[in-house]
mmCIF file of N, CA and C in Angstrom:
data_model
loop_
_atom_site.group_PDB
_atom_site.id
_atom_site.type_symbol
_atom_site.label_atom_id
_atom_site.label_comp_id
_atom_site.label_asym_id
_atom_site.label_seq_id
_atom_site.Cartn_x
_atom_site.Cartn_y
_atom_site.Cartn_z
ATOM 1 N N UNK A 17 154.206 110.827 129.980
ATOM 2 C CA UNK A 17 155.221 111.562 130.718
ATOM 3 C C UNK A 17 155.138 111.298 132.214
ATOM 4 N N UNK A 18 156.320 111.399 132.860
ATOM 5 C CA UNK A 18 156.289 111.260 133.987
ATOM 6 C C UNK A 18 157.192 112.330 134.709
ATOM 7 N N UNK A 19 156.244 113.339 135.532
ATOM 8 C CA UNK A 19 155.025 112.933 136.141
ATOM 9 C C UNK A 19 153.817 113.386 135.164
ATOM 10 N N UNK A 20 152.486 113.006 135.559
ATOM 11 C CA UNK A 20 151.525 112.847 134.877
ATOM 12 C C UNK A 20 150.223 113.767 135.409
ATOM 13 N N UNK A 21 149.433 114.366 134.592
ATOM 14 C CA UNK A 21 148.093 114.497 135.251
ATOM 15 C C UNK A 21 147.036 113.808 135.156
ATOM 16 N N UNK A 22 146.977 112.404 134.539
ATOM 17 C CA UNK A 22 146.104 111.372 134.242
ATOM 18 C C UNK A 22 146.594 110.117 133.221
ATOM 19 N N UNK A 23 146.547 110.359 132.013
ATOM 20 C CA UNK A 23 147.045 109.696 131.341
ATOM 21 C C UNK A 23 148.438 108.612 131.750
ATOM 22 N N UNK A 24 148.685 107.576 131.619
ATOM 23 C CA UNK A 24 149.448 107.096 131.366
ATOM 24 C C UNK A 24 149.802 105.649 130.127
ATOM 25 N N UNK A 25 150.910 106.422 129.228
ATOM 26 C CA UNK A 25 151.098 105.167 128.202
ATOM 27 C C UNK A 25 151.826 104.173 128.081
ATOM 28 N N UNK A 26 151.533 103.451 127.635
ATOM 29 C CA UNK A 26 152.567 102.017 127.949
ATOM 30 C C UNK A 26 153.252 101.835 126.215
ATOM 31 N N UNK A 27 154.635 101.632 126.042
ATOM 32 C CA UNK A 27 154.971 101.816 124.425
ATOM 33 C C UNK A 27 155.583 100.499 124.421
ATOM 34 N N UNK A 28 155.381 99.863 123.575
ATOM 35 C CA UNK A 28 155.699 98.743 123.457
ATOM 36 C C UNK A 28 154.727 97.331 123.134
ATOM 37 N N UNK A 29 153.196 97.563 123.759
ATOM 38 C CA UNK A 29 152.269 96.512 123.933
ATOM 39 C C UNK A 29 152.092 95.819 123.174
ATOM 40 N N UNK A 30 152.384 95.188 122.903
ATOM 41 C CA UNK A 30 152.228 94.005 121.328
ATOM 42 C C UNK A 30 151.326 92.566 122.279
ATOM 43 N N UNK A 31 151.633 92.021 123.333
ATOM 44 C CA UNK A 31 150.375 91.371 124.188
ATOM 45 C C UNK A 31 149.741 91.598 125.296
ATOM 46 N N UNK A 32 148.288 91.251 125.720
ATOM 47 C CA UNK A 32 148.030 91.734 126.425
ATOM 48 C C UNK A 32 148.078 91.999 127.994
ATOM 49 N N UNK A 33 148.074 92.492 128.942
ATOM 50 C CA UNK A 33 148.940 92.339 130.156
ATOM 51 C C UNK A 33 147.487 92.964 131.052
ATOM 52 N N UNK A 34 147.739 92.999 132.248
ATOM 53 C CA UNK A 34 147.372 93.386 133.688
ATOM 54 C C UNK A 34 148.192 94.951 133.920
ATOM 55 N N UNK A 35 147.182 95.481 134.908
ATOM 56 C CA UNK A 35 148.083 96.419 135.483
ATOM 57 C C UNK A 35 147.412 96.387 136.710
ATOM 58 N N UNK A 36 148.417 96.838 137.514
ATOM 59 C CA UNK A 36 147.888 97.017 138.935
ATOM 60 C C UNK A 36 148.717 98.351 139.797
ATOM 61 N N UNK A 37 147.523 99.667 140.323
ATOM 62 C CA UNK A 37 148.371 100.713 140.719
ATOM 63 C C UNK A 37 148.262 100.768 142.846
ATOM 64 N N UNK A 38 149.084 101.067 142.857
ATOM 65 C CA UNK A 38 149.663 101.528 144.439
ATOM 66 C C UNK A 38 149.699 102.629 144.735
ATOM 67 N N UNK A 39 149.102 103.049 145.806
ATOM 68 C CA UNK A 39 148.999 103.927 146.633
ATOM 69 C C UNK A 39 150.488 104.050 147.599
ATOM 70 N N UNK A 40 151.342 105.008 148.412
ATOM 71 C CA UNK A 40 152.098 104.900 149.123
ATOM 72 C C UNK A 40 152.188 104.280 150.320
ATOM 73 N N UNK A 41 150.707 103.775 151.164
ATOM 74 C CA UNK A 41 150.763 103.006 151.868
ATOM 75 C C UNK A 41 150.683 101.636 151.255
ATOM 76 N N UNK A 42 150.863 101.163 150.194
ATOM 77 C CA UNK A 42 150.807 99.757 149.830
ATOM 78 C C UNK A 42 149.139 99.457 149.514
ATOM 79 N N UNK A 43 148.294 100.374 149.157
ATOM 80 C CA UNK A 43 147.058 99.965 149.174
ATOM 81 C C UNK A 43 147.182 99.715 147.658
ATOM 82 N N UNK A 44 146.011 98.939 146.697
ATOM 83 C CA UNK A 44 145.830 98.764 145.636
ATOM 84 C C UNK A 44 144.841 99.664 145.451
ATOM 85 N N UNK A 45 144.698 100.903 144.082
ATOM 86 C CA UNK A 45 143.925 101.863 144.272
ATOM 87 C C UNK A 45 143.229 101.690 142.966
ATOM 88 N N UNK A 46 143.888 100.607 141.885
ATOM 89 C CA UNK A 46 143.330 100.961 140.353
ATOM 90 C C UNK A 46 143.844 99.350 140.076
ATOM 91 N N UNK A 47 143.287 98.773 139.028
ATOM 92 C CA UNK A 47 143.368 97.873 138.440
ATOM 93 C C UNK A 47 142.925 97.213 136.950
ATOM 94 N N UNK A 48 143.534 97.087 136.168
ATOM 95 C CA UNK A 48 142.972 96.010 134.981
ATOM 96 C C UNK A 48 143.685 95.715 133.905
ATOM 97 N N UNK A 49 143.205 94.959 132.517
ATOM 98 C CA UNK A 49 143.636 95.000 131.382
ATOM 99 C C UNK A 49 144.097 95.919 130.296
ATOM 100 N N UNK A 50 145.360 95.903 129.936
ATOM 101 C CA UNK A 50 145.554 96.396 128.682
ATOM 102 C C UNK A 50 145.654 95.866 127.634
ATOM 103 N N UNK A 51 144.827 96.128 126.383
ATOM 104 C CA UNK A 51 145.232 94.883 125.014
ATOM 105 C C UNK A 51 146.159 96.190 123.935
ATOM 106 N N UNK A 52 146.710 95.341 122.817
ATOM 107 C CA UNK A 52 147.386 96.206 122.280
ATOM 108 C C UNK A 52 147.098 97.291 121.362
ATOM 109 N N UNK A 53 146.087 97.297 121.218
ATOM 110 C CA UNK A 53 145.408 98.576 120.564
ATOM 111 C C UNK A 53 144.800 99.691 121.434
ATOM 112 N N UNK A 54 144.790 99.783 122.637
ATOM 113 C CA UNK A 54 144.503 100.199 123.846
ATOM 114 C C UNK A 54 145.789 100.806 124.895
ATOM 115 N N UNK A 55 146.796 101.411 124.427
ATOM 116 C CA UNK A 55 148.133 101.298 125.009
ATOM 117 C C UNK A 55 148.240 102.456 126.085
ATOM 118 N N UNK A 56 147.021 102.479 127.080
ATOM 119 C CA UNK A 56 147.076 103.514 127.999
ATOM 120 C C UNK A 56 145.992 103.276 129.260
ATOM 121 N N UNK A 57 146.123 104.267 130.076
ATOM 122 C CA UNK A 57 145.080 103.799 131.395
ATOM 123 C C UNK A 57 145.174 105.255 132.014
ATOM 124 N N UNK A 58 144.584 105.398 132.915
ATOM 125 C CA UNK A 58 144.088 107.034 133.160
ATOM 126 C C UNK A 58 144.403 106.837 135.281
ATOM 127 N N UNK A 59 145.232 107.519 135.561
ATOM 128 C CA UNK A 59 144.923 107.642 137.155
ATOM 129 C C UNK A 59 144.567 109.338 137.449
ATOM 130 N N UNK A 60 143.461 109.847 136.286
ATOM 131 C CA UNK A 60 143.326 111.039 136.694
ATOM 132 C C UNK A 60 142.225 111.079 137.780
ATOM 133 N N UNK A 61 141.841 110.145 138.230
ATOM 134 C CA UNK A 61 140.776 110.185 139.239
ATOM 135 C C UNK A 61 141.444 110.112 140.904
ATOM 136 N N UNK A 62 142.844 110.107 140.637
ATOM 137 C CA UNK A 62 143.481 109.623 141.843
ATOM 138 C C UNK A 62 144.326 111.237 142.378
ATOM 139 N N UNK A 63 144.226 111.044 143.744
ATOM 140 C CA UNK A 63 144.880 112.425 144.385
ATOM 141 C C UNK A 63 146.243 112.435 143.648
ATOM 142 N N UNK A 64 146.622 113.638 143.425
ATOM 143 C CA UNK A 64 148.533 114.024 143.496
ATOM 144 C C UNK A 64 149.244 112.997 144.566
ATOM 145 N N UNK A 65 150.454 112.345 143.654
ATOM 146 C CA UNK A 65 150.633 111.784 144.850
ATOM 147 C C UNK A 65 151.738 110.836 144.223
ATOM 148 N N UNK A 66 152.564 110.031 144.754
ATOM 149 C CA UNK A 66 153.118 109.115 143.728
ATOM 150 C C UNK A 66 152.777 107.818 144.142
ATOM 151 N N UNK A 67 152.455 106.942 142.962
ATOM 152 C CA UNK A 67 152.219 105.897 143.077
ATOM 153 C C UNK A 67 152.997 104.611 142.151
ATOM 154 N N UNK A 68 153.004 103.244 143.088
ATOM 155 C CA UNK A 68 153.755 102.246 142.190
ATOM 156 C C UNK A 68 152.062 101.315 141.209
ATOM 157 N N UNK A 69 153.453 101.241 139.750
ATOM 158 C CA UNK A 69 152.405 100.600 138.805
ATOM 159 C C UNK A 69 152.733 99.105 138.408
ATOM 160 N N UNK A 70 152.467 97.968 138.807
ATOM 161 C CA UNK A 70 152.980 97.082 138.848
ATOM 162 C C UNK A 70 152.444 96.415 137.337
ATOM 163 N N UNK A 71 153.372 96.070 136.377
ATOM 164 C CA UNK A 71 152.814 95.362 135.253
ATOM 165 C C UNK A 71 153.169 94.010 134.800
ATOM 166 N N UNK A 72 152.320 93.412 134.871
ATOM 167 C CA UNK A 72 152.110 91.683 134.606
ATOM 168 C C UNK A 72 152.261 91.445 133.023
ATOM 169 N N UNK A 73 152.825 90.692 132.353
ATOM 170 C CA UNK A 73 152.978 89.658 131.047
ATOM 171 C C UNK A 73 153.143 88.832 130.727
ATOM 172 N N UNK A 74 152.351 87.754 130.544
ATOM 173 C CA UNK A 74 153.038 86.022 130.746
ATOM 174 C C UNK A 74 153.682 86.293 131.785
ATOM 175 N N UNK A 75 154.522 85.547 132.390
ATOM 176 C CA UNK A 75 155.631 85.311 133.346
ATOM 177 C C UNK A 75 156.410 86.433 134.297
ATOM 178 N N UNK A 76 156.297 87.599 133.397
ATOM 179 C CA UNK A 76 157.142 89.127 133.477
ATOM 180 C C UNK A 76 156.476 89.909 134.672
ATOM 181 N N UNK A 77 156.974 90.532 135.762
ATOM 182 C CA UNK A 77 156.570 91.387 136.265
ATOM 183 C C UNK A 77 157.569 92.624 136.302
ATOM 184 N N UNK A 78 156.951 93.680 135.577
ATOM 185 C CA UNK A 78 157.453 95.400 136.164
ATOM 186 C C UNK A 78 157.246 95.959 137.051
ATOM 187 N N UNK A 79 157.925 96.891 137.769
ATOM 188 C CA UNK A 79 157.418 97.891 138.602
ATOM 189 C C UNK A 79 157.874 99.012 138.024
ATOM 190 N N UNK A 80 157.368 100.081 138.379
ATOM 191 C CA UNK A 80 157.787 101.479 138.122
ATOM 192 C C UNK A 80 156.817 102.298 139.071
ATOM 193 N N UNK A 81 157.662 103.660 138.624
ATOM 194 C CA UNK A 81 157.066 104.621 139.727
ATOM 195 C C UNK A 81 156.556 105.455 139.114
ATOM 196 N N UNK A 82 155.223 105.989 139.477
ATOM 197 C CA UNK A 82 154.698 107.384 138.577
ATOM 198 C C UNK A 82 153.963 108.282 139.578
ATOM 199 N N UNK A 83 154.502 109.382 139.324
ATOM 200 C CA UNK A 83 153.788 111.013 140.031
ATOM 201 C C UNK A 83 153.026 111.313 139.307
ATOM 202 N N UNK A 84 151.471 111.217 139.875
ATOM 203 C CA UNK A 84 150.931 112.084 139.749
ATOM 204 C C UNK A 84 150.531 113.631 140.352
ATOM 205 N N UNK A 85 150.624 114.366 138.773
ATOM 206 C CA UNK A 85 150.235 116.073 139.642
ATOM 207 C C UNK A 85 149.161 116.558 139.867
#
């Protein structure tokens, strides 16, 4: 869900990808692999705040936005 208090899931993962999270000043605050049996990553260690989640796949790049509360 978005917004979030830690958890976040990714639906869809069938290969495996990168993630990379943003801080509002553009800092990189979290980083790594997701494989497909693994379809989640946690920014509960990170202040309230919103941050961009940039996701890598072969060739593909996403962005999206997620609040954390």
């Amino acid at each position: 869900p978005n917004p979030t208090q830690g958890p976040v899931r990714i639906a869809g993962a069938e290969q495996p990808f990168q993630y990379q999270v943003f801080d509002g000043f553009g800092r990189q605050v979290l980083n790594g692999a997701i494989e497909p049996q693994v379809t989640a990553f946690d920014l509960g260690s990170l202040a309230s705040g919103t941050y961009m989640v940039r996701l890598i796949r072969d060739q593909r790049v996403e962005i999206h936005r997620i609040v954390r509360d």
